[in-house]
Tab-separated table of C-alpha atoms in Angstrom:
chain	number	residue	atom	x	y	z
A	1	GLN	CA	-4.869	15.100	7.736
A	2	VAL	CA	-3.182	11.627	7.904
A	3	GLN	CA	-0.095	10.606	8.962
A	4	LEU	CA	1.458	7.059	7.955
A	5	VAL	CA	4.260	4.829	9.074
A	6	GLU	CA	5.438	1.816	7.202
A	7	SER	CA	6.868	-1.450	8.528
A	8	GLY	CA	7.899	-4.929	8.000
A	9	GLY	CA	10.148	-4.590	5.232
A	10	GLY	CA	13.385	-6.612	5.237
A	11	LEU	CA	15.789	-9.112	3.371
A	12	VAL	CA	13.743	-11.888	1.694
A	13	GLN	CA	14.962	-14.890	-0.378
A	14	ALA	CA	12.931	-15.341	-3.885
A	15	GLY	CA	9.766	-17.257	-3.143
A	16	GLY	CA	9.316	-15.791	0.341
A	17	SER	CA	6.847	-13.573	1.911
A	18	LEU	CA	6.468	-10.259	3.780
A	19	ARG	CA	3.793	-8.537	5.258
A	20	LEU	CA	3.940	-4.745	5.331
A	21	SER	CA	1.878	-2.625	7.747
A	22	CYS	CA	1.086	0.890	7.408
A	23	ALA	CA	-0.098	2.527	10.884
A	24	ALA	CA	-2.681	5.284	10.002
A	25	SER	CA	-3.874	7.963	12.114
A	26	GLY	CA	-5.851	11.159	11.548
A	27	TRP	CA	-8.961	12.519	10.391
A	28	ALA	CA	-12.018	9.720	9.752
A	29	PHE	CA	-9.546	7.288	8.944
A	30	SER	CA	-11.914	4.283	8.866
A	31	THR	CA	-14.606	6.163	6.836
A	32	TYR	CA	-13.250	8.838	4.305
A	33	TYR	CA	-9.503	7.589	3.428
A	34	ASN	CA	-8.693	5.276	0.300
A	35	ILE	CA	-5.227	3.666	1.106
A	36	GLY	CA	-2.906	2.885	-1.364
A	37	TRP	CA	0.564	0.929	-1.658
A	38	PHE	CA	3.330	2.181	-3.858
A	39	ARG	CA	6.797	1.170	-4.578
A	40	GLN	CA	9.888	3.089	-6.136
A	41	ALA	CA	13.248	1.335	-6.801
A	42	PRO	CA	16.556	3.754	-7.163
A	43	GLY	CA	16.335	5.744	-10.557
A	44	LYS	CA	12.979	4.242	-11.364
A	45	GLU	CA	9.319	5.903	-11.731
A	46	ARG	CA	7.134	5.237	-8.483
A	47	GLU	CA	4.580	2.521	-9.390
A	48	PHE	CA	1.279	1.578	-8.240
A	49	VAL	CA	1.078	-1.840	-6.370
A	50	ALA	CA	-2.391	-2.139	-4.765
A	51	ALA	CA	-5.298	0.000	-3.296
A	52	ILE	CA	-8.539	-0.371	-1.236
A	53	GLY	CA	-11.160	2.071	-0.584
A	54	TRP	CA	-12.606	3.261	2.683
A	55	SER	CA	-15.859	1.481	2.491
A	56	TYR	CA	-13.897	-2.018	1.619
A	57	ASP	CA	-15.879	-2.372	-1.431
A	58	SER	CA	-12.966	-1.532	-3.933
A	59	ILE	CA	-9.863	-3.410	-4.262
A	60	TYR	CA	-7.232	-2.722	-7.067
A	61	TYR	CA	-4.013	-4.345	-7.961
A	62	ALA	CA	-1.552	-4.097	-10.151
A	63	ASP	CA	-0.835	-6.793	-12.875
A	64	LEU	CA	2.327	-7.249	-11.809
A	65	VAL	CA	1.580	-8.361	-8.311
A	66	LYS	CA	-2.073	-9.893	-8.980
A	67	GLY	CA	-2.425	-13.211	-7.234
A	68	ARG	CA	0.689	-12.905	-5.160
A	69	PHE	CA	-0.083	-9.705	-3.084
A	70	GLU	CA	-3.331	-9.118	-0.706
A	71	ILE	CA	-4.075	-5.741	0.505
A	72	SER	CA	-6.257	-5.434	3.436
A	73	ARG	CA	-7.410	-2.968	6.474
A	74	ASP	CA	-8.101	-2.979	9.928
A	75	ASN	CA	-10.142	0.320	10.660
A	76	ASP	CA	-10.277	-0.454	14.311
A	77	LYS	CA	-6.917	-0.837	14.716
A	78	GLU	CA	-5.862	1.773	12.176
A	79	MET	CA	-3.949	-0.577	10.074
A	80	VAL	CA	-3.587	-1.375	6.427
A	81	TYR	CA	-1.819	-4.464	5.270
A	82	LEU	CA	0.135	-5.730	2.359
A	83	GLN	CA	0.686	-9.425	2.306
A	84	MET	CA	3.360	-10.152	-0.381
A	85	ASN	CA	3.926	-13.791	-1.473
A	86	SER	CA	5.940	-15.136	-4.035
A	87	LEU	CA	8.342	-12.460	-3.958
A	88	LYS	CA	10.435	-12.085	-7.136
A	89	PRO	CA	13.971	-10.011	-7.111
A	90	GLU	CA	12.101	-7.417	-9.242
A	91	ASP	CA	9.543	-6.492	-6.119
A	92	THR	CA	12.784	-5.012	-4.481
A	93	ALA	CA	11.949	-1.179	-3.760
A	94	VAL	CA	11.018	1.071	-1.201
A	95	TYR	CA	7.438	0.691	-0.797
A	96	TYR	CA	5.088	3.438	0.695
A	97	CYS	CA	1.519	3.608	1.616
A	98	ALA	CA	-0.339	6.667	0.887
A	99	ALA	CA	-3.781	7.989	1.460
A	100	HIS	CA	-6.519	10.094	-0.338
A	101	ARG	CA	-10.043	11.049	0.034
A	102	GLY	CA	-12.552	10.028	-2.894
A	103	SER	CA	-15.552	7.640	-4.005
A	104	ARG	CA	-12.957	5.270	-4.634
A	105	PRO	CA	-9.245	4.605	-4.851
A	106	LYS	CA	-6.989	5.994	-7.376
A	107	LEU	CA	-4.337	4.264	-8.857
A	108	VAL	CA	-2.112	7.396	-9.818
A	109	GLY	CA	0.538	8.465	-7.019
A	110	ALA	CA	-0.237	11.996	-7.886
A	111	ASP	CA	-3.907	11.865	-6.720
A	112	TYR	CA	-2.577	10.818	-3.158
A	113	ASP	CA	-2.609	13.557	-0.997
A	114	TYR	CA	-0.330	12.237	2.168
A	115	TRP	CA	2.435	9.408	1.929
A	116	GLY	CA	4.339	7.360	4.790
A	117	GLN	CA	8.268	7.442	4.875
A	118	GLY	CA	8.414	4.054	3.186
A	119	THR	CA	10.011	0.688	4.232
A	120	GLN	CA	12.490	-1.339	2.060
A	121	VAL	CA	12.066	-4.326	0.711
A	122	THR	CA	14.870	-6.657	-0.968
A	123	VAL	CA	14.344	-10.071	-2.528
A	124	SER	CA	17.682	-11.881	-3.247
A	125	SER	CA	17.810	-14.361	-6.311
């Protein structure tokens, strides 16, 4: 079982930066759980953003954010971060962190077992 709480969302101008945090707790977080970031705008499907494996060996980014966002984790602090740079209005969404067990992180939301409550990111033009 994993509990996830996102924070760090807010309003930012296009081109600006935000750092999202995901506080994680529960069984063997530092060893067994892969963590992903997803986002969802009202009326749209949830989409994959980035994911990082429990071994630190696997990191994946959606093409839409590649080169702009960076995912990282600090298992000692039980934290996962999403550094978001060069933000665009189309990045506006509720951002969720999620967790699942496996050999490497998945890219599909249905494969994740635990989800946070989400944090709103709004990027103005």
